[in-house]
Amino acid sequence: MSLVSCEGLSKAFGPTCAVEQVSMTIQPGEILALLGPSGCGKTTVLRMLAGFEAPDQGTIALDQRLVAGPGLHVPPEERHVGMVFQQHALFPHLNVGQNVGFGLRGKARERQAQVQAMLKLVELDGYERRMPHQLSGGQQQRVALARALAPNPAVLLLDEPFSNLDADLRTTLRAQVRTILKQVGTTALFVTHDQEEALFMGDRIAVMQAGRLEQLARPQELFLAPATRFIAEFIGLAAFIPATVTTVGLATELGTVAQAIDAPVGTSVDMLVRPDDLELSADPQGNARILRCTFRGGDFLYDVALASQRTLRCVCNHVHEFAPDTRVQVTLAPGHPLAWFHPSEAN
Amino acid sequence: MLVVAGLLLPTAYLLIRAFETSEAALQTFMRPRTWVIIGNTTGLALAVTTVSGLIAVPIAWLTVRSDLPWRRFWAVVTPLPLVIPSYVGAYLYISALGPRGALQQLLEGPFGITRLPSIYGFTGALFALTLMCYPYMLLSVRAALMRMDPSLEEASRSLGHNATTTFWRVVLPALRPALGAGGLLVALYTLRDFGAVAIMRFDTFTRVIYLQYSSFDRSQAAFFALLLIGLTLVLVAFEAQTRGVARYDQASGAVARPPTIIALGHWRWPAFAFCALIVSLSLVLPLTILFYWLVRGLLAGEQMGNLGSAVWNSLLASGGGAVVTVLAALPLAVLVVRRPGRLTALLERMAYSAFALPGIAVALALVFFGISYARGLYQTFAMLLFAYAILFLPQAFGALRTSLLQIHPGLEESARSLGYRPPQVFLRVTAPLMRPGLIAGASLVFLTAMKELPATLLLAPLGFRSLATEIWSAVSEAFFARAAAPALLIVLLSSVPMALLSMRERRGMS
C-alpha cells in the first residue's frame, strides 16, 4: 500500500514539455529524493503533487484518494500536503508561533500545545515571539519545517529546502531534518539537484532528466547499476572505455572483466569505470602515465592517460604519491559486475 | 548644513510669527471655526485615502494577478491620471459637472434639467482628488504585488487555506507597507493640495490660508500654516508607527518567479467594467472636456497671444528651480551616502521631511521673511527659486542618493590612490557616474515645479505669468475656455516623466 502514487504524469508549458509520463510511488514513512539537473521537471512534479499545477495527463493519488486525474483537480488546501519551500516562505507579518500555528484549526489551547510541540521538535522552543527576520537562515528553515509538519500532513514535500544556505549549515541542517522526519515517521518527497544531498536524505532516489523519470532505486543500485548512461555520468565520477563482448565477459585495453553479459559475442559496448574500480601500481613499463594528482584529504585522485590517449580517473588511498609523468600500471579491480551501455546511447 | 538651515527656515519663521501674536493665536485656536477646518482637512484626507485604496487595490490585483481582459492595456492606462495636476482636474470636473457645465447643458435640451446636485464642497473635492491621487497607491501596490514571493501564497494554500482566506490573511498583510507608503503619499497630497480644494470651494487649511493671506490677515494665516505643518508631521509619524515590527524585504538571492495568474471566471467582465469606469471618469472625461473647451475657445476666437510668454516663464522658473534644487541636494546626498553616521542620518530625515511641507506654508513663511528681513528679495525671481528648492529638495535628494549608492566607494578610493585629490575625484569619477541621477533629479524637479501653483502664486514677481497661474486666474473667473490651452500644455509636459516611469517598470518586468 503506497501513500503517494502517480501514474503517467505529463505536463507541458506552452510548447515545452516539462514532465513526460512520470510514474512513481512512495511508501508510508519513506523519504524519496527526487534528483535531477535544474530544469529537468522535478519541481513541476512536486508542484503537481501539491496541487499548484494540474497535470495534462495522468493521475495522482494521495493516501488512497484520487486528487488529480481527468476532470478532477482537488485544490491544494484540501490535499493535506505539507510543503517546505526553497526560500522558506515564512509569513513576514507573523511571529514564529503564529507562523507555525497558521495551518492549525480547533481550540486555541490545542493549537497552542501543538505549536509548542512542533517548536520543541525543531529545537526552537522559546523562539515563539521572534519575528522571522530575527532568525538565522537555518532557524528560518526549521520554523518552515515545523509549520509544514504542524497539521500532521499525509505527505511532506520539500522543494530544495537547503539550497539557499551556506555549505556548513546545509550539512548540519540536513542531518537534523532527516532525524526529525524519521522521528515523526513522515512520508516525504525531497527535491534536490545536489546528488550528495539526495544520497544522504533519500531512502530511495528518483532521477529525472528532461522531463522523464530515468530510474527510481536505492542509492547503491543507482551507483552500481545505473539504468542509463545519463545516470552513470550524473551520479559519481564516471568514465567510459570501449569494450567488446566475449564469451567470458568484457574485453578492454586494460584486460578482460569476467561477468555475464546478455549481448551477442562481438558486440562493441562502452563500459562504465569509476575511480574506485581501478588500481594503480608503480611500474616503469606500465600501461599508463600520471597526468595530474589531486589530493582530496582521505585519498588521492589521479588523472591517468592510457596508451590510447583515453583519460581515466583513479582513487588511491595509498600513502605514497605518484608525481605527474610517472609511469604506472592500471588494473581493473571492480569486485562487482560493471555497467555497460551501447555506444548508440551516447548523444 | 546651510541647506538644512534653509529647510528649517520656513517652519522656524512661522513659529516666531505665531508666537509674536500668541494671544490672538490662542483665541483663534479656541474658535469653533478652526476646529471645523481641522475636521474638514483631516476628513478629506482620510476619505480620499480610503477611497483611493478601494480603487487602487482591486485594480492593482486585477492587472498583476488575474486574467482580466486587456490586462496590459489597463496596466498602462490606469496610472495615467497622475499627469493631470489637481487644479486642472478640478477645473475640468467643475466645467463638466458643475452649474452650467457640459453635462447640465447636455441634459437641458432633451430633459429640461436646469440644476444638478452641487459638485462644490466635500463631494467635489473628494471626487476630484481621489481620481487624481489613486495612482500613487496603485503604483506602490502593483510594485509590491509583482515583487511578492508566490511561495507565500502557496505555503498558505498547502496549510489548508483557500484562495479567499489566503488573500485576507497573507496577501493583504504583505501589501501593508505598500498601502502605507502609497496611502501616505495620497494623504500628504490631499493635505498639501491647494488647487482642487480652492476650485471646489471646500474650506481646508490651504484654501483658508490663501483667503486670509489675500485679505491681509497674515498672522492668522501663519498660525494656520503652522497647524497644517503640524498635521502633516503627525501623519508621517503615524505611518512610521503603524509600520510595526514586521520586516517585509524578501529573502535575498531568491530567484524571482513571475506571479501566478488567477482565472476570474464569471467575474471577468464585471472586473473589466470596473476598470473601464475608473478610467473613463479619471482620464477620458477630463481629457474630453479639455478638448471640448479648447475647440470652443478657438472657435470663439480666444486670444492665445500671451501664452508664449507664459510658457517661457514656466520653463525659466522650473529650469532655474531644477538647477538650484539639484545643487542644494548634491552636497547633502554625498554627505549622507559617504559619511554614514548619526548626524547624517538626522540630515537625511530632515531632507525627506520637506515632503511634509505644504507649498502654501513655505510660500507664506518666505513672504513674511522677505517683508521683514530681506526686502530686496521680496517678490523677486530668486525668492521663488528658493521656495522651489525647499519644496522639491526630497525629490532631487532621493534621485541623487540612489545613484550615489550604486557607485562603489572603491572606485573613488582607487582614484585617490592614483594620486587625485578629493575635488578632482569628484569631478572626474563621481560626477560622470552620477549623471543619470543628476538628470533624473533635475527633470523630476523641473516637471513638478512646472505644475506648482500656490508658491508660484504667492511668491512670483508682480506681473509674472506662468502656465499654472494662467490656468488659475482663468478658472477663478470661470473663463473655462481660456484655461484649456495652458492646461493641455501642462498635461502634455507632465506626461513625459510618466512615460519614462512606465517604460522603466516594464523593463523591470521583462
Tab-separated table of C-alpha atoms in Angstrom, chain B residues 94-98 100-109 113 116 285 289:
chain	number	residue	atom	x	y	z
B	94	ILE	CA	-16.413	71.702	-12.441
B	95	SER	CA	-16.778	72.693	-16.035
B	96	ALA	CA	-18.242	69.289	-16.855
B	97	LEU	CA	-20.443	68.567	-13.887
B	98	GLY	CA	-20.865	71.966	-12.252
B	100	ARG	CA	-23.998	75.417	-16.424
B	101	GLY	CA	-21.393	72.772	-17.132
B	102	ALA	CA	-21.270	70.437	-20.081
B	103	LEU	CA	-23.407	67.711	-18.508
B	104	GLN	CA	-26.142	70.119	-17.496
B	105	GLN	CA	-26.199	71.738	-20.936
B	106	LEU	CA	-26.384	68.294	-22.456
B	107	LEU	CA	-29.363	67.413	-20.294
B	108	GLU	CA	-31.121	70.765	-20.609
B	109	GLY	CA	-32.083	70.321	-24.255
B	113	ILE	CA	-32.963	69.985	-16.431
B	116	LEU	CA	-27.739	69.422	-10.975
B	285	LEU	CA	-13.889	62.506	-19.100
B	289	ILE	CA	-13.801	68.171	-21.595
